[in-house]
């Protein structure tokens, strides 16, 4: 049996989104522009969860076929043991939007992006570990390199793409004398 990011799981995430959005709007008085940026980040997070955590396999036949595989032996705690691969590149690429998008929904700094990127990488790997422990065998590997490359992606997203975007955005606002609106003001104040 496999659990996919669809059906009840997907509907649960959609319901959670609406609850959070309503609380942000009515309790915390967030603007629709803020909620728009939050929505973009929420969709991003849902896609990352789908990519890194699903499907979750729960199959007694597979558990028997793997013969009590030791989940702990399959983990890699040695940084860069296997060098740099396409998987490393994908792990970087996966978290670039985190570093790029987070400043639009919270006050960002290098330190904050560093810790959020580190926490995200650890959270992804912990989810994969818990899934493997529950299933009784590994179908994804828990790897310290993934945490390192996830952190790198978040920092690249913030230090290069976000900073470059802000520079170009501010230049365009001044050069073309763009009239302020809710979105321009929100971006300008990040």
Coordinates of N, CA and C in Angstrom, one line a residue:
X1 N 0.8 -1.2 0.0 CA 0.0 0.0 0.0 C 0.9 1.2 0.0
X2 N 0.5 2.3 -0.7 CA 1.2 3.5 -0.7 C 0.3 4.7 -0.4
X3 N 0.7 5.6 0.3 CA 0.0 6.9 0.6 C 0.6 7.9 -0.3
X4 N -0.2 8.6 -1.1 CA 0.2 9.6 -2.0 C -0.3 11.0 -1.6
X5 N 0.3 12.0 -2.1 CA -0.1 13.4 -1.8 C -1.3 13.7 -2.6
X6 N -2.4 13.1 -2.4 CA -3.6 13.3 -3.1 C -4.8 12.9 -2.2
X7 N -6.0 13.0 -2.7 CA -7.2 12.6 -1.9 C -7.2 13.3 -0.6
X8 N -7.4 12.5 0.5 CA -7.6 13.0 1.8 C -6.3 13.8 2.3
X9 N -5.1 13.4 1.9 CA -3.9 14.1 2.3 C -4.0 15.5 1.7
X10 N -4.2 15.6 0.4 CA -4.2 16.8 -0.3 C -5.4 17.7 0.3
X11 N -6.5 17.2 0.5 CA -7.7 18.0 1.0 C -7.4 18.5 2.4
X12 N -6.6 17.7 3.2 CA -6.2 18.2 4.5 C -5.3 19.4 4.4
X13 N -4.4 19.4 3.5 CA -3.5 20.5 3.3 C -4.2 21.7 2.7
X14 N -5.2 21.5 1.9 CA -6.0 22.6 1.4 C -6.9 23.2 2.5
X15 N -7.5 22.4 3.3 CA -8.2 22.9 4.5 C -7.3 23.6 5.5
X16 N -6.2 23.1 5.7 CA -5.2 23.8 6.6 C -4.8 25.2 6.0
X17 N -4.7 25.2 4.7 CA -4.4 26.5 4.1 C -5.5 27.5 4.4
X18 N -6.7 27.1 4.1 CA -7.8 28.1 4.3 C -7.9 28.5 5.8
X19 N -7.7 27.6 6.7 CA -7.8 28.0 8.1 C -6.7 29.0 8.5
X20 N -5.4 28.7 8.0 CA -4.3 29.7 8.2 C -4.6 31.0 7.6
X21 N -5.1 31.0 6.3 CA -5.3 32.3 5.6 C -6.4 33.1 6.3
X22 N -7.5 32.4 6.8 CA -8.5 33.1 7.5 C -8.0 33.7 8.8
X23 N -7.2 32.9 9.5 CA -6.7 33.5 10.8 C -5.7 34.6 10.5
X24 N -4.9 34.6 9.5 CA -4.0 35.7 9.1 C -4.8 36.9 8.8
X25 N -5.9 36.7 8.0 CA -6.7 37.9 7.5 C -7.5 38.5 8.7
X26 N -8.2 37.7 9.5 CA -9.1 38.3 10.4 C -8.5 38.5 11.8
X27 N -7.6 37.6 12.2 CA -7.0 37.8 13.6 C -5.8 38.7 13.5
X28 N -4.9 38.4 12.5 CA -3.7 39.2 12.5 C -3.7 40.4 11.5
X29 N -4.9 40.5 10.8 CA -5.2 41.7 9.9 C -4.1 41.8 8.8
X30 N -3.7 40.7 8.2 CA -2.8 40.7 7.1 C -3.5 41.1 5.9
X31 N -2.8 41.8 5.0 CA -3.3 42.3 3.7 C -3.5 41.1 2.8
X32 N -4.3 41.4 1.7 CA -4.5 40.4 0.7 C -3.2 40.2 -0.1
X33 N -2.4 41.2 -0.2 CA -1.1 41.1 -0.8 C -0.2 40.1 0.0
X34 N -0.2 40.3 1.3 CA 0.6 39.4 2.1 C 0.1 38.0 1.9
X35 N -1.2 37.8 2.0 CA -1.8 36.4 1.8 C -1.5 35.9 0.4
X36 N -1.4 36.7 -0.6 CA -1.0 36.2 -1.9 C 0.4 35.6 -1.9
X37 N 1.4 36.4 -1.2 CA 2.7 35.9 -1.1 C 2.8 34.6 -0.2
X38 N 2.0 34.6 0.8 CA 1.9 33.4 1.7 C 1.4 32.2 0.9
X39 N 0.4 32.5 0.1 CA -0.2 31.4 -0.8 C 0.9 30.8 -1.7
X40 N 1.7 31.6 -2.3 CA 2.7 31.2 -3.2 C 3.7 30.3 -2.4
X41 N 4.1 30.7 -1.2 CA 5.0 29.9 -0.4 C 4.4 28.6 0.1
X42 N 3.1 28.7 0.4 CA 2.4 27.5 0.9 C 2.3 26.4 -0.3
X43 N 2.0 26.9 -1.5 CA 2.0 26.0 -2.6 C 3.4 25.4 -2.8
X44 N 4.4 26.2 -2.7 CA 5.8 25.7 -2.8 C 6.1 24.6 -1.8
X45 N 5.7 24.9 -0.5 CA 5.9 24.0 0.6 C 5.2 22.7 0.3
X46 N 4.0 22.7 -0.2 CA 3.2 21.5 -0.5 C 3.9 20.7 -1.6
X47 N 4.5 21.4 -2.5 CA 5.2 20.6 -3.6 C 6.5 20.0 -3.1
X48 N 7.2 20.7 -2.2 CA 8.4 20.1 -1.6 C 8.0 18.9 -0.7
X49 N 6.9 19.0 0.1 CA 6.5 17.9 0.9 C 6.1 16.7 0.0
X50 N 5.4 17.0 -1.1 CA 5.1 15.9 -2.0 C 6.3 15.3 -2.6
X51 N 7.3 16.1 -3.0 CA 8.5 15.6 -3.6 C 9.4 14.8 -2.6
X52 N 9.5 15.3 -1.4 CA 10.5 14.7 -0.4 C 9.9 13.6 0.5
X53 N 8.5 13.6 0.7 CA 8.0 12.8 1.7 C 7.0 11.7 1.1
X54 N 6.5 11.9 -0.1 CA 5.5 11.0 -0.7 C 6.1 10.4 -1.9
X55 N 5.6 9.2 -2.3 CA 4.6 8.4 -1.6 C 5.3 7.7 -0.3
X56 N 4.4 7.4 0.6 CA 4.8 6.7 1.8 C 4.3 5.2 1.6
X57 N 5.3 4.3 1.6 CA 4.9 2.9 1.3 C 4.7 2.2 2.7
X58 N 3.6 1.5 2.7 CA 3.3 0.6 3.9 C 2.9 -0.7 3.4
X59 N 3.8 -1.6 3.2 CA 3.5 -2.9 2.5 C 4.2 -4.0 3.2
X60 N 3.4 -4.9 3.8 CA 4.0 -6.0 4.5 C 4.8 -6.9 3.5
X61 N 4.4 -7.1 2.3 CA 5.2 -7.9 1.3 C 6.5 -7.3 1.1
X62 N 6.6 -6.0 0.9 CA 7.8 -5.3 0.6 C 8.7 -5.4 1.9
X63 N 8.1 -5.2 3.0 CA 8.8 -5.3 4.3 C 9.5 -6.7 4.4
X64 N 8.8 -7.7 4.1 CA 9.4 -9.1 4.1 C 10.5 -9.2 3.0
X65 N 10.2 -8.7 1.8 CA 11.2 -8.8 0.7 C 12.5 -8.1 1.1
X66 N 12.4 -7.0 1.8 CA 13.7 -6.3 2.2 C 14.3 -7.0 3.4
X67 N 13.6 -8.0 4.1 CA 14.2 -8.8 5.1 C 14.8 -8.1 6.3
X68 N 14.0 -7.1 6.8 CA 14.5 -6.4 8.0 C 15.7 -5.6 7.8
X69 N 15.7 -4.9 6.6 CA 16.8 -4.0 6.3 C 17.0 -3.0 7.4
X70 N 18.2 -2.8 7.8 CA 18.6 -1.9 8.8 C 18.5 -0.4 8.3
X71 N 17.5 0.3 8.7 CA 17.3 1.7 8.3 C 18.5 2.5 8.7
X72 N 19.1 2.3 9.9 CA 20.2 3.1 10.4 C 21.4 2.9 9.6
X73 N 21.7 1.7 9.1 CA 22.9 1.5 8.3 C 22.9 2.2 7.0
X74 N 21.7 2.5 6.5 CA 21.6 3.1 5.1 C 21.8 4.7 5.2
X75 N 22.0 5.2 6.4 CA 22.1 6.7 6.5 C 23.5 7.1 6.3
X76 N 23.7 8.3 5.8 CA 25.0 8.9 5.5 C 25.2 10.1 6.4
X77 N 26.2 10.0 7.4 CA 26.5 11.1 8.2 C 27.9 11.7 7.9
X78 N 28.5 11.3 6.8 CA 29.8 11.8 6.4 C 29.5 12.8 5.2
X79 N 29.8 14.1 5.5 CA 29.5 15.1 4.5 C 30.3 14.9 3.2
X80 N 29.7 15.0 2.1 CA 30.3 15.0 0.8 C 31.0 13.7 0.5
X81 N 30.6 12.6 1.1 CA 31.2 11.3 0.9 C 31.2 10.9 -0.5
X82 N 30.1 11.1 -1.2 CA 29.9 10.7 -2.6 C 30.2 11.8 -3.6
X83 N 30.7 13.0 -3.1 CA 31.0 14.1 -4.0 C 29.7 14.8 -4.4
X84 N 29.8 15.5 -5.5 CA 28.7 16.3 -6.0 C 28.0 15.6 -7.2
X85 N 26.7 15.4 -7.1 CA 26.0 14.7 -8.2 C 24.8 15.5 -8.6
X86 N 24.0 15.0 -9.5 CA 22.8 15.7 -10.0 C 21.8 15.7 -8.8
X87 N 21.8 14.7 -7.9 CA 20.9 14.8 -6.7 C 21.3 15.9 -5.9
X88 N 22.6 16.2 -5.7 CA 23.1 17.4 -5.0 C 22.5 18.7 -5.6
X89 N 22.6 18.8 -6.9 CA 22.1 19.9 -7.6 C 20.6 20.1 -7.4
X90 N 19.9 19.0 -7.5 CA 18.4 19.0 -7.3 C 18.1 19.5 -5.8
X91 N 18.9 19.0 -4.9 CA 18.7 19.5 -3.5 C 18.9 21.0 -3.3
X92 N 19.9 21.5 -4.0 CA 20.1 22.9 -4.0 C 18.9 23.6 -4.7
X93 N 18.6 23.2 -5.9 CA 17.5 23.8 -6.6 C 16.2 23.8 -5.9
X94 N 15.9 22.7 -5.1 CA 14.7 22.6 -4.4 C 14.4 23.7 -3.4
X95 N 15.5 24.2 -2.8 CA 15.3 25.1 -1.7 C 15.7 26.6 -2.1
X96 N 16.1 26.8 -3.3 CA 16.3 28.2 -3.8 C 15.0 29.0 -3.6
X97 N 13.9 28.5 -4.0 CA 12.6 29.3 -3.7 C 12.4 29.6 -2.3
X98 N 12.9 28.8 -1.4 CA 12.7 29.1 0.1 C 13.5 30.4 0.4
X99 N 14.7 30.5 0.0 CA 15.5 31.7 0.2 C 15.0 32.9 -0.5
X100 N 14.5 32.7 -1.7 CA 13.9 33.8 -2.5 C 12.6 34.3 -2.0
X101 N 11.7 33.4 -1.6 CA 10.3 33.7 -1.2 C 10.1 34.1 0.2
X102 N 10.9 33.5 1.1 CA 10.7 33.8 2.5 C 10.7 35.3 2.9
X103 N 11.6 36.1 2.3 CA 11.6 37.5 2.7 C 10.3 38.3 2.3
X104 N 9.4 37.7 1.5 CA 8.2 38.3 1.2 C 7.1 38.1 2.2
X105 N 7.3 37.1 3.1 CA 6.3 36.9 4.2 C 6.9 37.1 5.6
X106 N 8.1 37.3 5.7 CA 8.7 37.6 7.0 C 10.0 38.4 6.9
X107 N 10.3 39.2 7.9 CA 11.5 39.9 7.9 C 12.7 39.0 7.8
X108 N 13.5 39.2 6.8 CA 14.6 38.2 6.6 C 16.0 38.8 6.8
X109 N 16.9 38.0 7.2 CA 18.3 38.3 7.3 C 19.1 37.1 7.0
X110 N 20.4 37.2 6.8 CA 21.2 36.1 6.5 C 21.0 35.0 7.6
X111 N 21.1 35.4 8.8 CA 21.0 34.5 10.0 C 19.6 33.8 9.9
X112 N 18.5 34.5 9.7 CA 17.2 33.8 9.7 C 17.1 32.8 8.5
X113 N 17.6 33.2 7.3 CA 17.5 32.3 6.2 C 18.4 31.1 6.4
X114 N 19.6 31.3 7.1 CA 20.5 30.2 7.4 C 19.8 29.2 8.3
X115 N 19.2 29.7 9.4 CA 18.5 28.7 10.3 C 17.3 28.1 9.7
X116 N 16.5 28.8 8.9 CA 15.3 28.2 8.3 C 15.8 27.2 7.2
X117 N 16.8 27.5 6.5 CA 17.3 26.6 5.5 C 17.9 25.3 6.1
X118 N 18.6 25.5 7.2 CA 19.1 24.3 8.0 C 18.0 23.5 8.6
X119 N 17.0 24.2 9.2 CA 15.9 23.5 9.8 C 15.1 22.8 8.7
X120 N 14.9 23.4 7.6 CA 14.1 22.7 6.5 C 14.8 21.4 6.1
X121 N 16.1 21.5 5.8 CA 16.9 20.3 5.4 C 16.8 19.2 6.5
X122 N 16.9 19.6 7.8 CA 16.8 18.6 8.8 C 15.4 18.0 8.9
X123 N 14.4 18.9 8.7 CA 13.0 18.4 8.8 C 12.7 17.5 7.6
X124 N 13.2 17.7 6.4 CA 13.0 16.8 5.3 C 13.6 15.5 5.6
X125 N 14.8 15.5 6.0 CA 15.5 14.2 6.3 C 14.9 13.4 7.5
X126 N 14.4 14.2 8.5 CA 13.7 13.5 9.6 C 12.4 12.9 9.2
X127 N 11.7 13.6 8.3 CA 10.5 13.0 7.7 C 10.8 11.7 7.0
X128 N 11.8 11.7 6.2 CA 12.2 10.5 5.4 C 12.6 9.4 6.4
X129 N 13.3 9.7 7.5 CA 13.8 8.7 8.4 C 12.5 8.1 9.1
X130 N 11.6 9.0 9.6 CA 10.4 8.4 10.3 C 9.6 7.6 9.4
X131 N 9.5 8.0 8.1 CA 8.8 7.2 7.1 C 9.4 5.8 6.9
X132 N 10.8 5.8 6.9 CA 11.5 4.5 6.7 C 11.4 3.6 7.9
X133 N 11.4 4.3 9.1 CA 11.3 3.5 10.4 C 9.9 2.9 10.5
X134 N 8.9 3.7 10.1 CA 7.5 3.2 10.1 C 7.3 2.0 9.1
X135 N 7.8 2.2 7.9 CA 7.7 1.2 6.9 C 8.5 -0.1 7.2
X136 N 9.6 0.1 7.9 CA 10.5 -1.0 8.2 C 11.6 -1.2 7.2
X137 N 11.7 -0.4 6.2 CA 12.8 -0.5 5.2 C 12.9 0.9 4.6
X138 N 14.1 1.1 3.9 CA 14.3 2.4 3.3 C 14.0 2.4 1.8
X139 N 13.4 3.4 1.4 CA 13.2 3.6 -0.1 C 13.7 5.0 -0.4
X140 N 14.1 5.8 0.6 CA 14.8 7.0 0.4 C 15.9 7.0 1.4
X141 N 17.0 7.7 1.1 CA 18.2 7.6 2.0 C 18.2 8.9 2.8
X142 N 18.5 8.8 4.0 CA 18.7 9.9 4.9 C 20.2 10.3 4.8
X143 N 20.5 11.5 4.4 CA 21.8 11.9 4.0 C 22.2 13.3 4.5
X144 N 23.3 13.4 5.2 CA 23.7 14.8 5.6 C 24.0 15.7 4.5
X145 N 24.4 15.2 3.3 CA 24.6 16.0 2.1 C 23.3 16.7 1.7
X146 N 22.2 16.1 1.9 CA 20.9 16.7 1.5 C 20.7 17.9 2.4
X147 N 21.0 17.8 3.7 CA 20.8 19.0 4.6 C 21.8 20.1 4.1
X148 N 23.0 19.8 3.8 CA 24.0 20.8 3.4 C 23.5 21.5 2.1
X149 N 23.1 20.7 1.1 CA 22.7 21.3 -0.1 C 21.4 22.0 0.0
X150 N 20.4 21.5 0.8 CA 19.2 22.3 1.0 C 19.5 23.7 1.6
X151 N 20.4 23.7 2.6 CA 20.9 25.0 3.2 C 21.5 25.8 2.2
X152 N 22.4 25.3 1.3 CA 23.0 26.0 0.3 C 22.0 26.7 -0.7
X153 N 21.0 25.9 -1.1 CA 20.0 26.4 -2.0 C 19.2 27.6 -1.4
X154 N 18.9 27.5 -0.1 CA 18.2 28.6 0.6 C 19.1 29.8 0.6
X155 N 20.3 29.7 0.9 CA 21.2 30.8 1.0 C 21.5 31.4 -0.4
X156 N 21.6 30.6 -1.5 CA 21.7 31.1 -2.8 C 20.4 31.9 -3.2
X157 N 19.3 31.3 -2.9 CA 18.0 32.0 -3.1 C 17.9 33.4 -2.5
X158 N 18.4 33.5 -1.3 CA 18.4 34.8 -0.6 C 19.5 35.7 -1.0
X159 N 20.7 35.2 -0.9 CA 21.9 36.1 -1.1 C 22.1 36.5 -2.6
X160 N 21.7 35.7 -3.5 CA 21.9 36.0 -4.9 C 20.5 36.5 -5.6
X161 N 19.6 35.6 -5.6 CA 18.3 35.9 -6.3 C 17.5 36.9 -5.7
X162 N 17.2 36.8 -4.4 CA 16.4 37.9 -3.7 C 17.1 39.2 -3.8
X163 N 18.4 39.3 -3.4 CA 19.1 40.6 -3.4 C 19.1 41.1 -4.9
X164 N 19.4 40.3 -5.9 CA 19.4 40.8 -7.3 C 18.0 41.3 -7.7
X165 N 16.9 40.5 -7.3 CA 15.6 40.9 -7.6 C 15.3 42.3 -7.0
X166 N 15.6 42.4 -5.7 CA 15.4 43.7 -5.0 C 16.1 44.9 -5.7
X167 N 17.3 44.6 -6.1 CA 18.1 45.7 -6.8 C 17.4 46.1 -8.1
X168 N 17.0 45.1 -8.9 CA 16.4 45.3 -10.2 C 15.0 45.9 -10.0
X169 N 14.3 45.4 -9.0 CA 12.9 46.0 -8.7 C 13.0 47.5 -8.4
X170 N 13.9 47.8 -7.4 CA 14.1 49.2 -7.0 C 14.5 50.1 -8.2
X171 N 15.4 49.6 -9.0 CA 15.9 50.3 -10.2 C 14.7 50.6 -11.1
X172 N 13.9 49.6 -11.4 CA 12.7 49.7 -12.3 C 11.7 50.7 -11.7
X173 N 11.4 50.6 -10.4 CA 10.5 51.5 -9.8 C 10.9 53.0 -10.0
X174 N 12.2 53.2 -9.8 CA 12.7 54.6 -10.0 C 12.8 55.0 -11.4
X175 N 13.4 54.1 -12.3 CA 13.6 54.4 -13.7 C 12.3 54.7 -14.4
X176 N 11.3 53.8 -14.1 CA 10.0 54.0 -14.9 C 9.0 54.7 -14.1
X177 N 9.3 55.2 -12.9 CA 8.4 56.0 -12.1 C 7.1 55.3 -11.9
X178 N 7.2 54.0 -11.4 CA 6.0 53.2 -11.2 C 5.2 53.7 -10.1
X179 N 3.9 53.8 -10.3 CA 3.0 54.2 -9.2 C 2.8 53.2 -8.2
X180 N 2.9 53.5 -6.9 CA 2.7 52.6 -5.8 C 1.3 51.9 -5.9
X181 N 1.3 50.6 -5.6 CA 0.1 49.9 -5.4 C 0.4 48.8 -4.3
X182 N -0.6 48.0 -4.0 CA -0.4 47.1 -2.8 C 0.8 46.2 -3.0
X183 N 0.9 45.6 -4.2 CA 2.0 44.7 -4.5 C 3.4 45.4 -4.5
X184 N 3.5 46.5 -5.2 CA 4.7 47.3 -5.3 C 5.1 47.7 -3.9
X185 N 4.2 48.2 -3.1 CA 4.5 48.6 -1.7 C 5.0 47.4 -0.8
X186 N 4.3 46.2 -1.0 CA 4.7 45.1 -0.2 C 6.2 44.6 -0.6
X187 N 6.4 44.6 -1.9 CA 7.8 44.2 -2.3 C 8.8 45.2 -1.9
X188 N 8.5 46.5 -2.0 CA 9.4 47.6 -1.6 C 9.7 47.5 -0.1
X189 N 8.8 47.1 0.7 CA 9.0 47.0 2.2 C 9.6 45.7 2.7
X190 N 10.0 44.8 1.7 CA 10.6 43.6 2.2 C 12.1 43.8 2.4

